[in-house]
Amino acid sequence: MFVDQVKVYVKGGDGGNGAVSFRREKYVPLGGPAGGDGGQGGDVVFVVDEGLRTLVDFRYQRHFKAPRGEHGRNKSQHGAGAEDMIVRVPPGTTVIDDDTKEVIADLVEQGQRAVIAKGGRGGRGNIRFANSSNPAPHISENGEPGQERYIVMELKLIADVGLVGYPSVGKSTLLSSVTAAKPKIAAYHFTTLTPNLGVVDLGEQSFVMADLPGLIEGAHEGVGLGHQFLRHVERTRLIVHVIDMAAVDGRDPYEDYLQINRELTMYNLKLEDRPQIVVANKMELPGAEENLRIFKEKAPGVKVYEISAATRQGVQELMYAIGDTLATIPDKPAVEEVAEVEERVVFRAEKEPEAFEITRDNEVFVVSGEKIEKLVRMTNLNSYDAAQRFARQMRSMGVDDALRKLGAKDGDTVRIGKLEFDFVE
C-alpha cells in the first residue's frame, strides 16, 4: 500500500518532578534541604531511513509519546533524563504543524534528524529554593509538560525525473518500456492511482524515473488526483512532459501542453523554472504527424522528442537526452523552507508571555495566558509552601488586582487551566 499523507499526534515527555527532602546525617547540624531536580523529558525525533518508501506504518500507529524524566530523589540526587523517542521516516517527508500550517521539517537525506516535539524540563527540588530567609523550604516544582501537537506528514517522492501529462497519454507505458517497473496499464483514465518508480540504466549513468498520476484541469485546487500528484513533482530535478500527439481522446495536444504547465505553475510557482523535456508520444498512430506539425507551429521555440512508447521508437534516444540534461542539473532535491529552531515554537501567545486575559464562564472567572498556565502546571499544590509561593507570584503578575477590577469577591470561583479555587479578597 502506498501512503503519502497522514495526520499523527506527537508529544514530548514531561519533565520529572522535583523532590522535597532533608539531610539527616548524625554529625550534620541543621541538615538542610536535599531534594534533587527532576530529569528532562525525552524529545520526539524524526530520523530519515532510506529503507522506508511510504508512510504506511503511520496508518496503524498515530500517537507518539516520548517517555518522561525521572523524579528527583533525596540526598540531592537528580532524576535521570529520559531517552528520546526515535521515529524513522522515509526520505522526502515533510512535517507540517496541523494548526499553524508551518513547515516544521523537510527530511530528505539519510540520517537527517529533526526534533518534532521537545520534552519538558525537570522540576526543581527544594534544594533550589533555599535562601537566607527560608533555609528549609518545603517547596518543589512539578516537571514541565512536554510539547504536544498534531502534525501532517506528507511524502514527496525523491526522483530524478517525473513523467507528467494528462491521463492515458502513455506515461506508464513509457516507464515500463525503459525500466523493470510494472505499473498498471489499461485503456481508461486514472489507471495510475499512486506514483510508480523505476531505475533507467544507461550503462555508465542511471537515474530514477517516476510515473505520476495523471493531471487534469483544476488539479492545483485538488480536482482529480490533484495534490496527491502535484506534491511529488516538487522533488523531481527534471520534468518530462508527455503529450498524446495522436489526440486519441479528441483533445488538442497544444492546449494539453499549455494546461498542464498552467497547473504546475499555479500549484507551485517554482515549477515554472524547473527544466522540462517535451515528448510527443503515440507517433505510430494516424494523425500524429499532422498534429505534431501544428504543435511546432504554435510552439516554435519548444524542442520536441518524437517517440512511440508502445513500439519503443525513439525511446532510447529520449533516455540519452534525459541523461545528458540531468548531468547539467545539481543533484540535490528541492527542499521546503523551514524556520530556524530559535524562531520556531510550538505555542505562540498572541500577547507577551507575561500577559494574561480574564473572561467569564457563567459565574466563573477564567484566567488564561502562557506564563500563568505553565505556572499552575509546574506548581506542587499539595505543598502549603508551594501554594503560598504560587499566590505571591499571581499577585506580582497583577492577577489579583485585575480580578478585583472585574468585580471578583470573596468566594467567587477562579479557573486557571485545570485548577479551580475560591478567590480571597
GROMACS .gro file of C-alpha atoms in nm:
model
  425
    1MET     CA    1   0.000   0.000   0.000
    2PHE     CA    2   0.138   0.341  -0.100
    3VAL     CA    3   0.055   0.606   0.161
    4ASP     CA    4   0.186   0.958   0.114
    5GLN     CA    5  -0.011   1.168   0.364
    6VAL     CA    6  -0.106   1.104   0.727
    7LYS     CA    7  -0.201   1.301   1.037
    8VAL     CA    8  -0.046   1.195   1.368
    9TYR     CA    9  -0.017   1.316   1.728
   10VAL     CA   10   0.323   1.370   1.891
   11LYS     CA   11   0.409   1.464   2.248
   12GLY     CA   12   0.742   1.523   2.414
   13GLY     CA   13   0.798   1.359   2.751
   14ASP     CA   14   0.706   1.551   3.065
   15GLY     CA   15   0.989   1.657   3.293
   16GLY     CA   16   1.030   1.470   3.621
   17ASN     CA   17   0.904   1.631   3.942
   18GLY     CA   18   1.145   1.790   4.186
   19ALA     CA   19   1.175   1.632   4.532
   20VAL     CA   20   1.130   1.769   4.884
   21SER     CA   21   1.383   1.610   5.118
   22PHE     CA   22   1.617   1.700   5.404
   23ARG     CA   23   1.957   1.579   5.519
   24ARG     CA   24   1.956   1.378   5.840
   25GLU     CA   25   2.319   1.275   5.894
   26LYS     CA   26   2.412   1.237   6.258
   27TYR     CA   27   2.701   1.484   6.253
   28VAL     CA   28   2.549   1.746   6.019
   29PRO     CA   29   2.378   2.011   6.232
   30LEU     CA   30   2.062   2.164   6.086
   31GLY     CA   31   2.091   1.927   5.786
   32GLY     CA   32   1.916   2.146   5.532
   33PRO     CA   33   1.723   2.071   5.211
   34ALA     CA   34   1.840   1.784   4.990
   35GLY     CA   35   1.567   1.732   4.731
   36GLY     CA   36   1.701   1.679   4.379
   37ASP     CA   37   1.569   1.809   4.047
   38GLY     CA   38   1.357   1.603   3.809
   39GLY     CA   39   1.503   1.478   3.483
   40GLN     CA   40   1.443   1.620   3.135
   41GLY     CA   41   1.164   1.461   2.934
   42GLY     CA   42   1.251   1.287   2.608
   43ASP     CA   43   1.211   1.453   2.267
   44VAL     CA   44   1.021   1.306   1.974
   45VAL     CA   45   1.284   1.294   1.699
   46PHE     CA   46   1.221   1.203   1.335
   47VAL     CA   47   1.512   1.037   1.154
   48VAL     CA   48   1.537   0.960   0.781
   49ASP     CA   49   1.570   0.591   0.693
   50GLU     CA   50   1.637   0.511   0.327
   51GLY     CA   51   1.488   0.164   0.376
   52LEU     CA   52   1.138   0.313   0.401
   53ARG     CA   53   0.942   0.415   0.094
   54THR     CA   54   0.591   0.506   0.218
   55LEU     CA   55   0.413   0.634   0.528
   56VAL     CA   56   0.201   0.321   0.560
   57ASP     CA   57   0.332   0.243   0.912
   58PHE     CA   58   0.178   0.567   1.034
   59ARG     CA   59  -0.166   0.449   0.930
   60TYR     CA   60  -0.154   0.197   1.214
   61GLN     CA   61   0.033   0.396   1.479
   62ARG     CA   62  -0.083   0.755   1.503
   63HIS     CA   63   0.030   0.850   1.855
   64PHE     CA   64   0.392   0.903   1.953
   65LYS     CA   65   0.466   0.998   2.313
   66ALA     CA   66   0.821   1.022   2.444
   67PRO     CA   67   0.896   0.895   2.800
   68ARG     CA   68   0.902   1.136   3.092
   69GLY     CA   69   1.208   1.217   3.301
   70GLU     CA   70   1.267   1.052   3.636
   71HIS     CA   71   1.158   1.234   3.950
   72GLY     CA   72   1.417   1.390   4.178
   73ARG     CA   73   1.531   1.196   4.486
   74ASN     CA   74   1.664   1.259   4.832
   75LYS     CA   75   2.031   1.316   4.910
   76SER     CA   76   2.040   1.581   4.635
   77GLN     CA   77   2.008   1.318   4.362
   78HIS     CA   78   1.870   1.446   4.035
   79GLY     CA   79   1.638   1.227   3.831
   80ALA     CA   80   1.772   1.083   3.507
   81GLY     CA   81   1.673   1.242   3.177
   82ALA     CA   82   1.455   1.027   2.952
   83GLU     CA   83   1.574   0.885   2.623
   84ASP     CA   84   1.444   1.044   2.305
   85MET     CA   85   1.176   0.865   2.106
   86ILE     CA   86   1.324   0.794   1.761
   87VAL     CA   87   1.069   0.772   1.478
   88ARG     CA   88   1.200   0.658   1.140
   89VAL     CA   89   1.054   0.819   0.827
   90PRO     CA   90   1.121   0.777   0.453
   91PRO     CA   91   1.334   1.032   0.266
   92GLY     CA   92   1.124   1.311   0.122
   93THR     CA   93   0.899   1.350   0.429
   94THR     CA   94   0.770   1.700   0.502
   95VAL     CA   95   0.635   1.762   0.854
   96ILE     CA   96   0.371   2.035   0.891
   97ASP     CA   97   0.205   2.166   1.209
   98ASP     CA   98  -0.166   2.096   1.165
   99ASP     CA   99  -0.275   2.411   1.350
  100THR     CA  100  -0.036   2.675   1.216
  101LYS     CA  101   0.037   2.504   0.879
  102GLU     CA  102   0.404   2.584   0.942
  103VAL     CA  103   0.666   2.353   0.790
  104ILE     CA  104   0.848   2.207   1.090
  105ALA     CA  105   1.098   1.993   0.899
  106ASP     CA  106   1.176   1.874   0.548
  107LEU     CA  107   1.368   1.549   0.570
  108VAL     CA  108   1.543   1.435   0.253
  109GLU     CA  109   1.887   1.292   0.339
  110GLN     CA  110   1.976   0.961   0.502
  111GLY     CA  111   2.025   1.006   0.878
  112GLN     CA  112   1.883   1.360   0.883
  113ARG     CA  113   1.718   1.435   1.220
  114ALA     CA  114   1.459   1.685   1.343
  115VAL     CA  115   1.306   1.741   1.686
  116ILE     CA  116   0.929   1.747   1.630
  117ALA     CA  117   0.811   1.771   1.993
  118LYS     CA  118   1.052   1.880   2.265
  119GLY     CA  119   1.047   1.724   2.612
  120GLY     CA  120   0.976   1.936   2.919
  121ARG     CA  121   1.245   2.036   3.167
  122GLY     CA  122   1.258   1.874   3.507
  123GLY     CA  123   1.107   2.048   3.807
  124ARG     CA  124   1.340   2.194   4.070
  125GLY     CA  125   1.382   2.024   4.405
  126ASN     CA  126   1.366   2.209   4.737
  127ILE     CA  127   1.745   2.246   4.745
  128ARG     CA  128   1.698   2.512   4.473
  129PHE     CA  129   1.467   2.727   4.685
  130ALA     CA  130   1.681   2.759   4.998
  131ASN     CA  131   1.782   3.116   5.085
  132SER     CA  132   1.873   3.318   5.390
  133SER     CA  133   1.511   3.396   5.479
  134ASN     CA  134   1.389   3.037   5.421
  135PRO     CA  135   1.677   2.793   5.476
  136ALA     CA  136   1.450   2.486   5.491
  137PRO     CA  137   1.184   2.527   5.218
  138HIS     CA  138   0.913   2.267   5.162
  139ILE     CA  139   0.880   2.379   4.801
  140SER     CA  140   0.941   2.182   4.481
  141GLU     CA  141   0.824   2.211   4.121
  142ASN     CA  142   0.641   1.964   3.904
  143GLY     CA  143   0.806   1.878   3.575
  144GLU     CA  144   0.727   2.094   3.275
  145PRO     CA  145   0.482   1.925   3.035
  146GLY     CA  146   0.633   1.819   2.703
  147GLN     CA  147   0.530   1.997   2.386
  148GLU     CA  148   0.242   1.834   2.203
  149ARG     CA  149   0.089   1.891   1.864
  150TYR     CA  150  -0.092   1.728   1.574
  151ILE     CA  151   0.120   1.713   1.262
  152VAL     CA  152   0.056   1.630   0.899
  153MET     CA  153   0.324   1.422   0.729
  154GLU     CA  154   0.350   1.446   0.352
  155LEU     CA  155   0.576   1.225   0.144
  156LYS     CA  156   0.715   1.380  -0.173
  157LEU     CA  157   0.899   1.119  -0.374
  158ILE     CA  158   1.262   1.194  -0.448
  159ALA     CA  159   1.310   1.105  -0.814
  160ASP     CA  160   1.540   1.245  -1.081
  161VAL     CA  161   1.270   1.251  -1.347
  162GLY     CA  162   0.895   1.295  -1.317
  163LEU     CA  163   0.661   1.199  -1.602
  164VAL     CA  164   0.369   1.443  -1.624
  165GLY     CA  165   0.075   1.477  -1.858
  166TYR     CA  166  -0.295   1.413  -1.898
  167PRO     CA  167  -0.434   1.067  -1.815
  168SER     CA  168  -0.379   0.796  -2.078
  169VAL     CA  169  -0.102   0.976  -2.268
  170GLY     CA  170   0.133   0.678  -2.224
  171LYS     CA  171   0.339   0.763  -1.914
  172SER     CA  172   0.306   0.417  -1.760
  173THR     CA  173   0.384   0.251  -2.092
  174LEU     CA  174   0.699   0.460  -2.127
  175LEU     CA  175   0.813   0.374  -1.773
  176SER     CA  176   0.756   0.001  -1.826
  177SER     CA  177   0.948   0.009  -2.156
  178VAL     CA  178   1.268   0.154  -2.006
  179THR     CA  179   1.270   0.012  -1.651
  180ALA     CA  180   1.180  -0.306  -1.466
  181ALA     CA  181   0.879  -0.133  -1.309
  182LYS     CA  182   0.541  -0.293  -1.376
  183PRO     CA  183   0.279  -0.018  -1.348
  184LYS     CA  184  -0.082  -0.097  -1.422
  185ILE     CA  185  -0.165  -0.016  -1.786
  186ALA     CA  186  -0.520  -0.007  -1.917
  187ALA     CA  187  -0.738   0.180  -2.168
  188TYR     CA  188  -0.911   0.409  -1.920
  189HIS     CA  189  -0.824   0.727  -1.733
  190PHE     CA  190  -0.656   0.732  -1.392
  191THR     CA  191  -0.523   0.378  -1.424
  192THR     CA  192  -0.225   0.503  -1.222
  193LEU     CA  193  -0.353   0.594  -0.876
  194THR     CA  194  -0.016   0.608  -0.697
  195PRO     CA  195   0.334   0.700  -0.818
  196ASN     CA  196   0.549   0.425  -0.966
  197LEU     CA  197   0.928   0.435  -0.958
  198GLY     CA  198   1.178   0.272  -1.189
  199VAL     CA  199   1.553   0.292  -1.248
  200VAL     CA  200   1.674   0.365  -1.601
  201ASP     CA  201   2.015   0.208  -1.662
  202LEU     CA  202   2.221   0.367  -1.943
  203GLY     CA  203   2.543   0.183  -1.862
  204GLU     CA  204   2.770   0.447  -1.713
  205GLN     CA  205   2.472   0.651  -1.598
  206SER     CA  206   2.145   0.569  -1.427
  207PHE     CA  207   1.858   0.772  -1.289
  208VAL     CA  208   1.526   0.725  -1.110
  209MET     CA  209   1.211   0.792  -1.310
  210ALA     CA  210   0.866   0.836  -1.153
  211ASP     CA  211   0.537   0.776  -1.334
  212LEU     CA  212   0.300   1.014  -1.158
  213PRO     CA  213  -0.083   1.005  -1.163
  214GLY     CA  214  -0.241   1.197  -1.450
  215LEU     CA  215  -0.329   1.565  -1.428
  216ILE     CA  216  -0.648   1.734  -1.539
  217GLU     CA  217  -0.769   2.093  -1.540
  218GLY     CA  218  -0.809   2.224  -1.183
  219ALA     CA  219  -0.557   1.981  -1.035
  220HIS     CA  220  -0.387   2.263  -0.839
  221GLU     CA  221  -0.717   2.300  -0.649
  222GLY     CA  222  -0.737   1.928  -0.579
  223VAL     CA  223  -0.951   1.826  -0.878
  224GLY     CA  224  -0.898   1.464  -0.983
  225LEU     CA  225  -0.592   1.332  -0.804
  226GLY     CA  226  -0.480   1.693  -0.766
  227HIS     CA  227  -0.245   1.745  -0.476
  228GLN     CA  228  -0.178   1.369  -0.442
  229PHE     CA  229   0.003   1.404  -0.774
  230LEU     CA  230   0.147   1.753  -0.761
  231ARG     CA  231   0.337   1.721  -0.433
  232HIS     CA  232   0.559   1.456  -0.591
  233VAL     CA  233   0.654   1.681  -0.884
  234GLU     CA  234   0.818   1.927  -0.643
  235ARG     CA  235   1.110   1.692  -0.570
  236THR     CA  236   1.199   1.598  -0.927
  237ARG     CA  237   1.505   1.754  -1.087
  238LEU     CA  238   1.365   1.724  -1.440
  239ILE     CA  239   1.008   1.718  -1.571
  240VAL     CA  240   0.934   1.503  -1.876
  241HIS     CA  241   0.608   1.630  -2.022
  242VAL     CA  242   0.436   1.351  -2.220
  243ILE     CA  243   0.176   1.456  -2.478
  244ASP     CA  244  -0.067   1.234  -2.673
  245MET     CA  245   0.019   1.372  -3.016
  246ALA     CA  246  -0.235   1.144  -3.186
  247ALA     CA  247  -0.515   1.314  -2.988
  248VAL     CA  248  -0.683   0.979  -2.919
  249ASP     CA  249  -0.925   1.140  -2.671
  250GLY     CA  250  -1.009   1.426  -2.906
  251ARG     CA  251  -0.815   1.694  -2.716
  252ASP     CA  252  -0.582   1.947  -2.878
  253PRO     CA  253  -0.218   1.846  -2.796
  254TYR     CA  254  -0.108   2.210  -2.780
  255GLU     CA  255  -0.388   2.301  -2.538
  256ASP     CA  256  -0.292   1.996  -2.328
  257TYR     CA  257   0.065   2.125  -2.316
  258LEU     CA  258  -0.043   2.472  -2.203
  259GLN     CA  259  -0.295   2.343  -1.948
  260ILE     CA  260  -0.053   2.105  -1.775
  261ASN     CA  261   0.209   2.379  -1.745
  262ARG     CA  262  -0.054   2.615  -1.604
  263GLU     CA  263  -0.148   2.360  -1.340
  264LEU     CA  264   0.217   2.311  -1.242
  265THR     CA  265   0.278   2.684  -1.210
  266MET     CA  266  -0.044   2.754  -1.020
  267TYR     CA  267   0.040   2.481  -0.769
  268ASN     CA  268   0.398   2.598  -0.713
  269LEU     CA  269   0.549   2.894  -0.897
  270LYS     CA  270   0.897   2.743  -0.862
  271LEU     CA  271   0.797   2.463  -1.103
  272GLU     CA  272   0.787   2.719  -1.383
  273ASP     CA  273   1.168   2.729  -1.376
  274ARG     CA  274   1.215   2.352  -1.343
  275PRO     CA  275   1.391   2.205  -1.652
  276GLN     CA  276   1.142   2.031  -1.882
  277ILE     CA  277   1.162   1.795  -2.180
  278VAL     CA  278   0.859   1.772  -2.408
  279VAL     CA  279   0.777   1.428  -2.553
  280ALA     CA  280   0.535   1.363  -2.839
  281ASN     CA  281   0.404   1.009  -2.777
  282LYS     CA  282   0.189   0.775  -2.991
  283MET     CA  283   0.362   0.885  -3.310
  284GLU     CA  284   0.277   0.549  -3.467
  285LEU     CA  285  -0.094   0.635  -3.480
  286PRO     CA  286  -0.274   0.815  -3.767
  287GLY     CA  287  -0.291   1.193  -3.739
  288ALA     CA  288   0.010   1.221  -3.507
  289GLU     CA  289   0.242   1.365  -3.774
  290GLU     CA  290  -0.006   1.637  -3.872
  291ASN     CA  291  -0.077   1.726  -3.507
  292LEU     CA  292   0.298   1.748  -3.442
  293ARG     CA  293   0.342   1.987  -3.735
  294ILE     CA  294   0.066   2.214  -3.598
  295PHE     CA  295   0.214   2.189  -3.247
  296LYS     CA  296   0.556   2.303  -3.368
  297GLU     CA  297   0.398   2.598  -3.549
  298LYS     CA  298   0.225   2.710  -3.229
  299ALA     CA  299   0.531   2.648  -3.010
  300PRO     CA  300   0.830   2.719  -3.235
  301GLY     CA  301   1.081   2.751  -2.952
  302VAL     CA  302   0.998   2.415  -2.789
  303LYS     CA  303   1.218   2.113  -2.871
  304VAL     CA  304   1.001   1.803  -2.905
  305TYR     CA  305   1.120   1.441  -2.885
  306GLU     CA  306   0.912   1.210  -3.104
  307ILE     CA  307   0.855   0.860  -2.963
  308SER     CA  308   0.622   0.565  -2.958
  309ALA     CA  309   0.629   0.410  -2.612
  310ALA     CA  310   0.433   0.110  -2.742
  311THR     CA  311   0.682   0.025  -3.022
  312ARG     CA  312   0.986   0.180  -2.844
  313GLN     CA  313   1.055   0.402  -3.147
  314GLY     CA  314   1.276   0.694  -3.037
  315VAL     CA  315   1.268   0.585  -2.669
  316GLN     CA  316   1.641   0.512  -2.639
  317GLU     CA  317   1.734   0.850  -2.786
  318LEU     CA  318   1.498   1.016  -2.538
  319MET     CA  319   1.663   0.837  -2.244
  320TYR     CA  320   2.008   0.957  -2.351
  321ALA     CA  321   1.873   1.312  -2.388
  322ILE     CA  322   1.731   1.291  -2.034
  323GLY     CA  323   2.066   1.162  -1.906
  324ASP     CA  324   2.255   1.448  -2.073
  325THR     CA  325   2.014   1.705  -1.927
  326LEU     CA  326   2.038   1.559  -1.576
  327ALA     CA  327   2.418   1.588  -1.593
  328THR     CA  328   2.375   1.968  -1.609
  329ILE     CA  329   2.133   1.987  -1.312
  330PRO     CA  330   2.258   1.990  -0.950
  331ASP     CA  331   2.198   1.654  -0.784
  332LYS     CA  332   2.007   1.798  -0.491
  333PRO     CA  333   1.629   1.773  -0.440
  334ALA     CA  334   1.423   2.083  -0.377
  335VAL     CA  335   1.366   2.137  -0.005
  336GLU     CA  336   1.091   2.332   0.172
  337GLU     CA  337   1.195   2.643   0.364
  338VAL     CA  338   1.200   2.567   0.737
  339ALA     CA  339   1.226   2.833   1.008
  340GLU     CA  340   1.533   2.823   1.230
  341VAL     CA  341   1.479   2.629   1.553
  342GLU     CA  342   1.520   2.950   1.756
  343GLU     CA  343   1.240   3.109   1.554
  344ARG     CA  344   1.001   2.816   1.584
  345VAL     CA  345   0.788   2.749   1.891
  346VAL     CA  346   0.505   2.505   1.943
  347PHE     CA  347   0.281   2.758   2.121
  348ARG     CA  348   0.259   3.121   2.015
  349ALA     CA  349   0.090   3.356   2.259
  350GLU     CA  350  -0.093   3.642   2.092
  351LYS     CA  351   0.029   3.867   2.372
  352GLU     CA  352   0.354   3.898   2.560
  353PRO     CA  353   0.443   3.593   2.775
  354GLU     CA  354   0.384   3.800   3.093
  355ALA     CA  355   0.033   3.893   2.980
  356PHE     CA  356  -0.290   3.717   3.064
  357GLU     CA  357  -0.657   3.768   2.998
  358ILE     CA  358  -0.964   3.711   3.210
  359THR     CA  359  -1.302   3.602   3.074
  360ARG     CA  360  -1.630   3.492   3.233
  361ASP     CA  361  -1.777   3.144   3.200
  362ASN     CA  362  -2.115   3.198   3.370
  363GLU     CA  363  -2.014   3.269   3.732
  364VAL     CA  364  -1.653   3.151   3.690
  365PHE     CA  365  -1.362   3.388   3.624
  366VAL     CA  366  -1.131   3.217   3.371
  367VAL     CA  367  -0.769   3.335   3.369
  368SER     CA  368  -0.566   3.232   3.063
  369GLY     CA  369  -0.215   3.307   2.944
  370GLU     CA  370   0.100   3.118   2.856
  371LYS     CA  371   0.300   3.201   3.169
  372ILE     CA  372   0.020   3.172   3.426
  373GLU     CA  373  -0.099   2.836   3.289
  374LYS     CA  374   0.254   2.698   3.284
  375LEU     CA  375   0.299   2.818   3.642
  376VAL     CA  376  -0.009   2.620   3.751
  377ARG     CA  377   0.112   2.303   3.580
  378MET     CA  378   0.454   2.322   3.747
  379THR     CA  379   0.333   2.411   4.098
  380ASN     CA  380   0.303   2.128   4.351
  381LEU     CA  381  -0.027   2.237   4.502
  382ASN     CA  382  -0.014   1.959   4.762
  383SER     CA  383   0.256   2.161   4.939
  384TYR     CA  384   0.142   2.455   5.155
  385ASP     CA  385   0.466   2.646   5.095
  386ALA     CA  386   0.440   2.592   4.718
  387ALA     CA  387   0.077   2.707   4.717
  388GLN     CA  388   0.174   3.022   4.908
  389ARG     CA  389   0.454   3.089   4.658
  390PHE     CA  390   0.205   3.049   4.372
  391ALA     CA  391  -0.029   3.302   4.536
  392ARG     CA  392   0.257   3.554   4.570
  393GLN     CA  393   0.351   3.508   4.203
  394MET     CA  394  -0.009   3.568   4.096
  395ARG     CA  395  -0.017   3.890   4.296
  396SER     CA  396   0.312   4.008   4.145
  397MET     CA  397   0.175   3.944   3.794
  398GLY     CA  398  -0.129   4.159   3.872
  399VAL     CA  399  -0.388   3.881   3.851
  400ASP     CA  400  -0.544   3.962   4.190
  401ASP     CA  401  -0.585   4.333   4.106
  402ALA     CA  402  -0.735   4.250   3.766
  403LEU     CA  403  -0.991   4.017   3.924
  404ARG     CA  404  -1.094   4.282   4.176
  405LYS     CA  405  -1.144   4.538   3.897
  406LEU     CA  406  -1.374   4.293   3.723
  407GLY     CA  407  -1.582   4.258   4.039
  408ALA     CA  408  -1.449   3.935   4.188
  409LYS     CA  409  -1.548   3.894   4.555
  410ASP     CA  410  -1.466   3.653   4.835
  411GLY     CA  411  -1.581   3.302   4.748
  412ASP     CA  412  -1.605   3.356   4.369
  413THR     CA  413  -1.462   3.070   4.162
  414VAL     CA  414  -1.147   3.130   3.958
  415ARG     CA  415  -1.020   2.882   3.697
  416ILE     CA  416  -0.667   2.867   3.558
  417GLY     CA  417  -0.613   2.572   3.328
  418LYS     CA  418  -0.746   2.269   3.518
  419LEU     CA  419  -0.715   2.439   3.857
  420GLU     CA  420  -1.022   2.590   4.025
  421PHE     CA  421  -1.010   2.778   4.356
  422ASP     CA  422  -1.203   3.037   4.556
  423PHE     CA  423  -1.099   3.399   4.531
  424VAL     CA  424  -0.996   3.559   4.858
  425GLU     CA  425  -1.015   3.937   4.858
   0.00000   0.00000   0.00000
